[in-house]
mmCIF file with all atom_site columns, C-alpha atoms in Angstrom:
data_model
loop_
_atom_site.group_PDB
_atom_site.id
_atom_site.type_symbol
_atom_site.label_atom_id
_atom_site.label_alt_id
_atom_site.label_comp_id
_atom_site.label_asym_id
_atom_site.label_entity_id
_atom_site.label_seq_id
_atom_site.pdbx_PDB_ins_code
_atom_site.Cartn_x
_atom_site.Cartn_y
_atom_site.Cartn_z
_atom_site.occupancy
_atom_site.B_iso_or_equiv
_atom_site.pdbx_formal_charge
_atom_site.auth_seq_id
_atom_site.auth_comp_id
_atom_site.auth_asym_id
_atom_site.auth_atom_id
_atom_site.pdbx_PDB_model_num
ATOM 1   C CA . LEU A 1 1   ? 8.964   31.731  -8.978  1.00 51.00 ? 1   LEU A CA 1
ATOM 2   C CA . MET A 1 2   ? 10.319  31.250  -5.471  1.00 55.00 ? 2   MET A CA 1
ATOM 3   C CA . ARG A 1 3   ? 9.417   34.818  -4.594  1.00 59.00 ? 3   ARG A CA 1
ATOM 4   C CA . ALA A 1 4   ? 5.856   34.185  -5.844  1.00 58.00 ? 4   ALA A CA 1
ATOM 5   C CA . VAL A 1 5   ? 5.582   31.026  -3.720  1.00 56.00 ? 5   VAL A CA 1
ATOM 6   C CA . MET A 1 6   ? 6.905   32.883  -0.682  1.00 55.00 ? 6   MET A CA 1
ATOM 7   C CA . GLN A 1 7   ? 4.445   35.738  -1.259  1.00 57.00 ? 7   GLN A CA 1
ATOM 8   C CA . PHE A 1 8   ? 1.646   33.195  -1.563  1.00 54.00 ? 8   PHE A CA 1
ATOM 9   C CA . LEU A 1 9   ? 2.753   31.496  1.644   1.00 53.00 ? 9   LEU A CA 1
ATOM 10  C CA . ARG A 1 10  ? 2.998   34.817  3.455   1.00 53.00 ? 10  ARG A CA 1
ATOM 11  C CA . ALA A 1 11  ? -0.436  35.868  2.239   1.00 51.00 ? 11  ALA A CA 1
ATOM 12  C CA . ARG A 1 12  ? -2.057  32.489  2.816   1.00 46.00 ? 12  ARG A CA 1
ATOM 13  C CA . ARG A 1 13  ? 0.000   31.498  5.834   1.00 46.00 ? 13  ARG A CA 1
ATOM 14  C CA . PRO A 1 14  ? -2.916  31.425  8.279   1.00 44.00 ? 14  PRO A CA 1
ATOM 15  C CA . LEU A 1 15  ? -4.954  29.358  5.858   1.00 43.00 ? 15  LEU A CA 1
ATOM 16  C CA . LEU A 1 16  ? -2.230  26.919  4.886   1.00 46.00 ? 16  LEU A CA 1
ATOM 17  C CA . ILE A 1 17  ? -0.478  26.427  8.197   1.00 46.00 ? 17  ILE A CA 1
ATOM 18  C CA . CYS A 1 18  ? -3.247  26.951  10.685  1.00 47.00 ? 18  CYS A CA 1
ATOM 19  C CA . THR A 1 19  ? -5.835  24.838  8.937   1.00 51.00 ? 19  THR A CA 1
ATOM 20  C CA . ALA A 1 20  ? -4.056  21.993  7.162   1.00 51.00 ? 20  ALA A CA 1
ATOM 21  C CA . SER A 1 21  ? -1.072  21.625  9.490   1.00 52.00 ? 21  SER A CA 1
ATOM 22  C CA . GLN A 1 22  ? -3.045  22.007  12.692  1.00 51.00 ? 22  GLN A CA 1
ATOM 23  C CA . ALA A 1 23  ? -5.653  19.553  11.472  1.00 53.00 ? 23  ALA A CA 1
ATOM 24  C CA . LEU A 1 24  ? -2.887  17.034  10.750  1.00 51.00 ? 24  LEU A CA 1
ATOM 25  C CA . MET A 1 25  ? -1.112  17.730  14.066  1.00 52.00 ? 25  MET A CA 1
ATOM 26  C CA . SER A 1 26  ? -4.314  17.312  16.074  1.00 55.00 ? 26  SER A CA 1
ATOM 27  C CA . GLY A 1 27  ? -5.159  14.036  14.354  1.00 56.00 ? 27  GLY A CA 1
ATOM 28  C CA . SER A 1 28  ? -8.379  15.442  12.909  1.00 56.00 ? 28  SER A CA 1
ATOM 29  C CA . SER A 1 29  ? -10.227 13.209  10.486  1.00 54.00 ? 29  SER A CA 1
ATOM 30  C CA . HIS A 1 30  ? -10.926 16.195  8.199   1.00 56.00 ? 30  HIS A CA 1
ATOM 31  C CA . VAL A 1 31  ? -8.157  18.264  6.663   1.00 55.00 ? 31  VAL A CA 1
ATOM 32  C CA . PRO A 1 32  ? -9.373  21.218  4.538   1.00 56.00 ? 32  PRO A CA 1
ATOM 33  C CA . TYR A 1 33  ? -7.210  20.534  1.489   1.00 54.00 ? 33  TYR A CA 1
ATOM 34  C CA . THR A 1 34  ? -9.584  22.315  -0.882  1.00 59.00 ? 34  THR A CA 1
ATOM 35  C CA . SER A 1 35  ? -9.422  25.597  1.009   1.00 57.00 ? 35  SER A CA 1
ATOM 36  C CA . SER A 1 36  ? -6.444  26.731  -1.069  1.00 59.00 ? 36  SER A CA 1
ATOM 37  C CA . ARG A 1 37  ? -4.798  25.761  -4.324  1.00 64.00 ? 37  ARG A CA 1
ATOM 38  C CA . LEU A 1 38  ? -1.484  24.984  -2.601  1.00 60.00 ? 38  LEU A CA 1
ATOM 39  C CA . THR A 1 39  ? -3.020  22.666  -0.005  1.00 61.00 ? 39  THR A CA 1
ATOM 40  C CA . ALA A 1 40  ? -4.975  20.949  -2.788  1.00 65.00 ? 40  ALA A CA 1
ATOM 41  C CA . LEU A 1 41  ? -1.706  20.389  -4.696  1.00 65.00 ? 41  LEU A CA 1
ATOM 42  C CA . LEU A 1 42  ? 0.025   19.138  -1.561  1.00 64.00 ? 42  LEU A CA 1
ATOM 43  C CA . ALA A 1 43  ? -2.864  16.890  -0.437  1.00 64.00 ? 43  ALA A CA 1
ATOM 44  C CA . PRO A 1 44  ? -1.307  13.560  -1.534  1.00 63.00 ? 44  PRO A CA 1
ATOM 45  C CA . ALA A 1 45  ? 1.968   14.438  0.199   1.00 62.00 ? 45  ALA A CA 1
ATOM 46  C CA . LEU A 1 46  ? 0.351   15.793  3.352   1.00 58.00 ? 46  LEU A CA 1
ATOM 47  C CA . GLY A 1 47  ? -2.242  13.161  4.070   1.00 57.00 ? 47  GLY A CA 1
ATOM 48  C CA . GLY A 1 48  ? -1.644  10.061  2.023   1.00 57.00 ? 48  GLY A CA 1
ATOM 49  C CA . ASN A 1 49  ? 0.528   7.026   2.457   1.00 60.00 ? 49  ASN A CA 1
ATOM 50  C CA . SER A 1 50  ? 3.696   8.990   1.977   1.00 63.00 ? 50  SER A CA 1
ATOM 51  C CA . LYS A 1 51  ? 6.631   10.509  3.746   1.00 67.00 ? 51  LYS A CA 1
ATOM 52  C CA . THR A 1 52  ? 7.027   14.182  3.072   1.00 68.00 ? 52  THR A CA 1
ATOM 53  C CA . LYS A 1 53  ? 10.301  16.035  3.323   1.00 75.00 ? 53  LYS A CA 1
ATOM 54  C CA . VAL A 1 54  ? 10.369  19.807  3.379   1.00 76.00 ? 54  VAL A CA 1
ATOM 55  C CA . ILE A 1 55  ? 13.615  21.492  2.429   1.00 82.00 ? 55  ILE A CA 1
ATOM 56  C CA . VAL A 1 56  ? 13.882  25.089  3.533   1.00 84.00 ? 56  VAL A CA 1
ATOM 57  C CA . THR A 1 57  ? 16.374  27.233  1.645   1.00 83.00 ? 57  THR A CA 1
ATOM 58  C CA . CYS A 1 58  ? 17.514  30.479  3.193   1.00 86.00 ? 58  CYS A CA 1
ATOM 59  C CA . SER A 1 59  ? 19.801  33.342  2.427   1.00 85.00 ? 59  SER A CA 1
ATOM 60  C CA . THR A 1 60  ? 22.278  34.970  4.789   1.00 88.00 ? 60  THR A CA 1
ATOM 61  C CA . ASP A 1 61  ? 21.938  38.256  2.911   1.00 89.00 ? 61  ASP A CA 1
ATOM 62  C CA . PRO A 1 62  ? 20.293  40.897  5.157   1.00 89.00 ? 62  PRO A CA 1
ATOM 63  C CA . ARG A 1 63  ? 18.023  42.104  2.352   1.00 90.00 ? 63  ARG A CA 1
ATOM 64  C CA . HIS A 1 64  ? 16.328  38.654  2.316   1.00 87.00 ? 64  HIS A CA 1
ATOM 65  C CA . ALA A 1 65  ? 15.865  38.529  6.097   1.00 88.00 ? 65  ALA A CA 1
ATOM 66  C CA . ALA A 1 66  ? 12.064  38.713  5.951   1.00 87.00 ? 66  ALA A CA 1
ATOM 67  C CA . GLU A 1 67  ? 11.785  35.814  3.483   1.00 86.00 ? 67  GLU A CA 1
ATOM 68  C CA . THR A 1 68  ? 14.370  33.805  5.427   1.00 86.00 ? 68  THR A CA 1
ATOM 69  C CA . HIS A 1 69  ? 12.486  34.364  8.668   1.00 86.00 ? 69  HIS A CA 1
ATOM 70  C CA . GLU A 1 70  ? 9.162   33.308  7.093   1.00 83.00 ? 70  GLU A CA 1
ATOM 71  C CA . SER A 1 71  ? 10.779  30.265  5.481   1.00 82.00 ? 71  SER A CA 1
ATOM 72  C CA . LEU A 1 72  ? 12.261  29.158  8.802   1.00 85.00 ? 72  LEU A CA 1
ATOM 73  C CA . ARG A 1 73  ? 8.923   29.613  10.563  1.00 82.00 ? 73  ARG A CA 1
ATOM 74  C CA . PHE A 1 74  ? 7.221   27.605  7.826   1.00 78.00 ? 74  PHE A CA 1
ATOM 75  C CA . GLY A 1 75  ? 9.830   24.833  8.141   1.00 79.00 ? 75  GLY A CA 1
ATOM 76  C CA . GLU A 1 76  ? 9.477   24.812  11.922  1.00 80.00 ? 76  GLU A CA 1
ATOM 77  C CA . GLN A 1 77  ? 5.719   24.369  11.694  1.00 74.00 ? 77  GLN A CA 1
ATOM 78  C CA . CYS A 1 78  ? 6.118   21.681  9.042   1.00 72.00 ? 78  CYS A CA 1
ATOM 79  C CA . SER A 1 79  ? 8.439   19.755  11.359  1.00 74.00 ? 79  SER A CA 1
ATOM 80  C CA . GLN A 1 80  ? 5.630   19.502  13.921  1.00 70.00 ? 80  GLN A CA 1
ATOM 81  C CA . VAL A 1 81  ? 3.259   17.773  11.514  1.00 64.00 ? 81  VAL A CA 1
ATOM 82  C CA . GLU A 1 82  ? 2.987   14.026  11.965  1.00 63.00 ? 82  GLU A CA 1
ATOM 83  C CA . GLY A 1 83  ? 0.926   12.271  9.349   1.00 58.00 ? 83  GLY A CA 1
ATOM 84  C CA . GLN A 1 84  ? -0.549  8.892   10.096  1.00 55.00 ? 84  GLN A CA 1
ATOM 85  C CA . SER A 1 85  ? 0.164   6.504   7.292   1.00 54.00 ? 85  SER A CA 1
ATOM 86  C CA . ARG A 1 86  ? -2.521  3.969   6.536   1.00 55.00 ? 86  ARG A CA 1
ATOM 87  C CA . PHE A 1 87  ? 0.150   1.482   5.545   1.00 55.00 ? 87  PHE A CA 1
ATOM 88  C CA . SER A 1 88  ? 2.440   0.023   8.162   1.00 62.00 ? 88  SER A CA 1
ATOM 89  C CA . VAL A 1 89  ? 5.463   -2.068  7.249   1.00 65.00 ? 89  VAL A CA 1
ATOM 90  C CA . ARG A 1 90  ? 5.175   -3.877  10.571  1.00 75.00 ? 90  ARG A CA 1
ATOM 91  C CA . ALA A 1 91  ? 1.536   -4.707  9.884   1.00 77.00 ? 91  ALA A CA 1
ATOM 92  C CA . ALA A 1 92  ? 2.386   -5.935  6.381   1.00 76.00 ? 92  ALA A CA 1
ATOM 93  C CA . LEU A 1 93  ? 5.191   -8.147  7.709   1.00 81.00 ? 93  LEU A CA 1
ATOM 94  C CA . SER A 1 94  ? 2.969   -9.628  10.397  1.00 86.00 ? 94  SER A CA 1
ATOM 95  C CA . ALA A 1 95  ? 0.258   -10.266 7.786   1.00 86.00 ? 95  ALA A CA 1
ATOM 96  C CA . ILE A 1 96  ? 2.784   -12.055 5.565   1.00 87.00 ? 96  ILE A CA 1
ATOM 97  C CA . GLU A 1 97  ? 4.026   -14.127 8.526   1.00 90.00 ? 97  GLU A CA 1
ATOM 98  C CA . ALA A 1 98  ? 0.434   -15.069 9.405   1.00 92.00 ? 98  ALA A CA 1
ATOM 99  C CA . LEU A 1 99  ? -0.192  -16.071 5.791   1.00 92.00 ? 99  LEU A CA 1
ATOM 100 C CA . ASN A 1 100 ? 2.993   -18.165 5.768   1.00 94.00 ? 100 ASN A CA 1
ATOM 101 C CA . ARG A 1 101 ? 1.803   -19.987 8.911   1.00 95.00 ? 101 ARG A CA 1
ATOM 102 C CA . GLN A 1 102 ? -1.653  -20.488 7.398   1.00 95.00 ? 102 GLN A CA 1
ATOM 103 C CA . ILE A 1 103 ? -0.100  -21.808 4.165   1.00 94.00 ? 103 ILE A CA 1
ATOM 104 C CA . ALA A 1 104 ? 2.080   -24.273 6.115   1.00 95.00 ? 104 ALA A CA 1
ATOM 105 C CA . VAL A 1 105 ? -0.938  -25.556 8.076   1.00 95.00 ? 105 VAL A CA 1
ATOM 106 C CA . LEU A 1 106 ? -2.971  -25.923 4.879   1.00 94.00 ? 106 LEU A CA 1
ATOM 107 C CA . GLU A 1 107 ? -0.121  -27.801 3.165   1.00 94.00 ? 107 GLU A CA 1
ATOM 108 C CA . ASP A 1 108 ? 0.055   -30.263 6.092   1.00 94.00 ? 108 ASP A CA 1
ATOM 109 C CA . ARG A 1 109 ? -3.716  -30.780 6.118   1.00 93.00 ? 109 ARG A CA 1
ATOM 110 C CA . ILE A 1 110 ? -3.767  -31.299 2.346   1.00 92.00 ? 110 ILE A CA 1
ATOM 111 C CA . ARG A 1 111 ? -0.986  -33.899 2.653   1.00 91.00 ? 111 ARG A CA 1
ATOM 112 C CA . THR A 1 112 ? -2.957  -35.835 5.284   1.00 92.00 ? 112 THR A CA 1
ATOM 113 C CA . GLU A 1 113 ? -6.483  -35.502 3.825   1.00 91.00 ? 113 GLU A CA 1
ATOM 114 C CA . GLU A 1 114 ? -5.832  -35.690 0.109   1.00 91.00 ? 114 GLU A CA 1
ATOM 115 C CA . ARG A 1 115 ? -5.722  -38.986 -1.705  1.00 90.00 ? 115 ARG A CA 1
ATOM 116 C CA . TRP A 1 116 ? -5.169  -39.874 -5.324  1.00 90.00 ? 116 TRP A CA 1
ATOM 117 C CA . GLU A 1 117 ? -7.770  -41.759 -7.323  1.00 91.00 ? 117 GLU A CA 1
ATOM 118 C CA . THR A 1 118 ? -7.403  -43.303 -10.716 1.00 91.00 ? 118 THR A CA 1
ATOM 119 C CA . ARG A 1 119 ? -10.366 -42.811 -13.017 1.00 90.00 ? 119 ARG A CA 1
ATOM 120 C CA . GLU A 1 120 ? -11.145 -43.977 -16.491 1.00 91.00 ? 120 GLU A CA 1
ATOM 121 C CA . VAL A 1 121 ? -11.870 -41.149 -18.906 1.00 89.00 ? 121 VAL A CA 1
ATOM 122 C CA . VAL A 1 122 ? -13.240 -41.587 -22.399 1.00 90.00 ? 122 VAL A CA 1
ATOM 123 C CA . ARG A 1 123 ? -12.379 -38.959 -24.988 1.00 88.00 ? 123 ARG A CA 1
ATOM 124 C CA . GLN A 1 124 ? -12.624 -38.581 -28.732 1.00 88.00 ? 124 GLN A CA 1
ATOM 125 C CA . ASP A 1 125 ? -9.432  -38.547 -30.723 1.00 83.00 ? 125 ASP A CA 1
ATOM 126 C CA . ALA A 1 126 ? -9.292  -35.279 -32.682 1.00 82.00 ? 126 ALA A CA 1
ATOM 127 C CA . HIS A 1 127 ? -7.771  -36.822 -35.823 1.00 85.00 ? 127 HIS A CA 1
ATOM 128 C CA . THR A 1 128 ? -9.419  -40.208 -36.127 1.00 86.00 ? 128 THR A CA 1
ATOM 129 C CA . GLY A 1 129 ? -12.653 -39.579 -34.231 1.00 84.00 ? 129 GLY A CA 1
ATOM 130 C CA . ALA A 1 130 ? -12.234 -42.879 -32.390 1.00 89.00 ? 130 ALA A CA 1
ATOM 131 C CA . ALA A 1 131 ? -13.024 -43.146 -28.702 1.00 90.00 ? 131 ALA A CA 1
ATOM 132 C CA . GLU A 1 132 ? -9.995  -43.449 -26.466 1.00 87.00 ? 132 GLU A CA 1
ATOM 133 C CA . ARG A 1 133 ? -10.061 -44.787 -22.943 1.00 88.00 ? 133 ARG A CA 1
ATOM 134 C CA . MET A 1 134 ? -7.495  -43.240 -20.634 1.00 88.00 ? 134 MET A CA 1
ATOM 135 C CA . LEU A 1 135 ? -6.607  -43.759 -17.003 1.00 91.00 ? 135 LEU A CA 1
ATOM 136 C CA . VAL A 1 136 ? -6.217  -40.426 -15.208 1.00 91.00 ? 136 VAL A CA 1
ATOM 137 C CA . THR A 1 137 ? -4.999  -39.956 -11.646 1.00 91.00 ? 137 THR A CA 1
ATOM 138 C CA . VAL A 1 138 ? -6.551  -36.980 -9.818  1.00 88.00 ? 138 VAL A CA 1
ATOM 139 C CA . PRO A 1 139 ? -6.276  -35.632 -6.265  1.00 87.00 ? 139 PRO A CA 1
ATOM 140 C CA . VAL A 1 140 ? -9.529  -35.852 -4.240  1.00 89.00 ? 140 VAL A CA 1
ATOM 141 C CA . GLY A 1 141 ? -10.652 -35.308 -0.673  1.00 89.00 ? 141 GLY A CA 1
ATOM 142 C CA . ALA A 1 142 ? -9.153  -31.872 0.032   1.00 89.00 ? 142 ALA A CA 1
ATOM 143 C CA . GLU A 1 143 ? -10.732 -29.639 -2.594  1.00 90.00 ? 143 GLU A CA 1
ATOM 144 C CA . HIS A 1 144 ? -11.975 -27.108 -0.004  1.00 91.00 ? 144 HIS A CA 1
ATOM 145 C CA . LEU A 1 145 ? -8.480  -26.956 1.524   1.00 93.00 ? 145 LEU A CA 1
ATOM 146 C CA . ARG A 1 146 ? -6.909  -26.455 -1.909  1.00 92.00 ? 146 ARG A CA 1
ATOM 147 C CA . ALA A 1 147 ? -9.254  -23.489 -2.540  1.00 93.00 ? 147 ALA A CA 1
ATOM 148 C CA . LYS A 1 148 ? -8.203  -21.890 0.769   1.00 94.00 ? 148 LYS A CA 1
ATOM 149 C CA . TYR A 1 149 ? -4.555  -22.662 -0.027  1.00 94.00 ? 149 TYR A CA 1
ATOM 150 C CA . GLU A 1 150 ? -4.761  -20.970 -3.445  1.00 94.00 ? 150 GLU A CA 1
ATOM 151 C CA . ALA A 1 151 ? -6.496  -17.922 -1.909  1.00 93.00 ? 151 ALA A CA 1
ATOM 152 C CA . ALA A 1 152 ? -3.780  -17.609 0.771   1.00 93.00 ? 152 ALA A CA 1
ATOM 153 C CA . LEU A 1 153 ? -1.048  -17.865 -1.885  1.00 93.00 ? 153 LEU A CA 1
ATOM 154 C CA . ALA A 1 154 ? -2.743  -15.178 -3.993  1.00 91.00 ? 154 ALA A CA 1
ATOM 155 C CA . GLN A 1 155 ? -3.043  -12.880 -0.970  1.00 89.00 ? 155 GLN A CA 1
ATOM 156 C CA . ARG A 1 156 ? 0.642   -13.386 -0.115  1.00 87.00 ? 156 ARG A CA 1
ATOM 157 C CA . ARG A 1 157 ? 1.650   -12.623 -3.721  1.00 86.00 ? 157 ARG A CA 1
ATOM 158 C CA . LEU A 1 158 ? -0.401  -9.438  -3.523  1.00 83.00 ? 158 LEU A CA 1
ATOM 159 C CA . LEU A 1 159 ? 1.278   -8.330  -0.278  1.00 79.00 ? 159 LEU A CA 1
ATOM 160 C CA . LEU A 1 160 ? 4.705   -9.108  -1.716  1.00 79.00 ? 160 LEU A CA 1
ATOM 161 C CA . CYS A 1 161 ? 3.854   -7.226  -4.937  1.00 74.00 ? 161 CYS A CA 1
ATOM 162 C CA . GLU A 1 162 ? 4.546   -10.294 -7.047  1.00 75.00 ? 162 GLU A CA 1
ATOM 163 C CA . GLU A 1 163 ? 1.530   -9.803  -9.320  1.00 63.00 ? 163 GLU A CA 1
#
């Protein structure tokens, strides 16, 4: 199997290395992943939100010198590829910090603007059918802030992978 992969790489080397790798190294917005079966298989590892490690195995036996040389050249060219991840840990942390600040501000505003009102609610008793009058205390005055607060909490949970 390894010999077949190496033969494929040797035969397709210009296509695989020169097109996909050079496109990634130059920062091109288009990488021709579909130009070969191997680049299509490697597409998620080469251009997605991933770190790719290439392990080159070689032999010191002189009869495998050609394969060893090609493998080392392949590894050398792979080491020059720098993918640009669309996900940045720093960006995610700063987004979470910004959400935490926004949540704190919203909590303070809710505390100052919200008030509690007692209302009388009439409901039907399920068993007897009689009308019951109840006093219910509800928060009012900061409904729009509560909606923003809940949205910020949901976004933070999403960034922290808590959902």
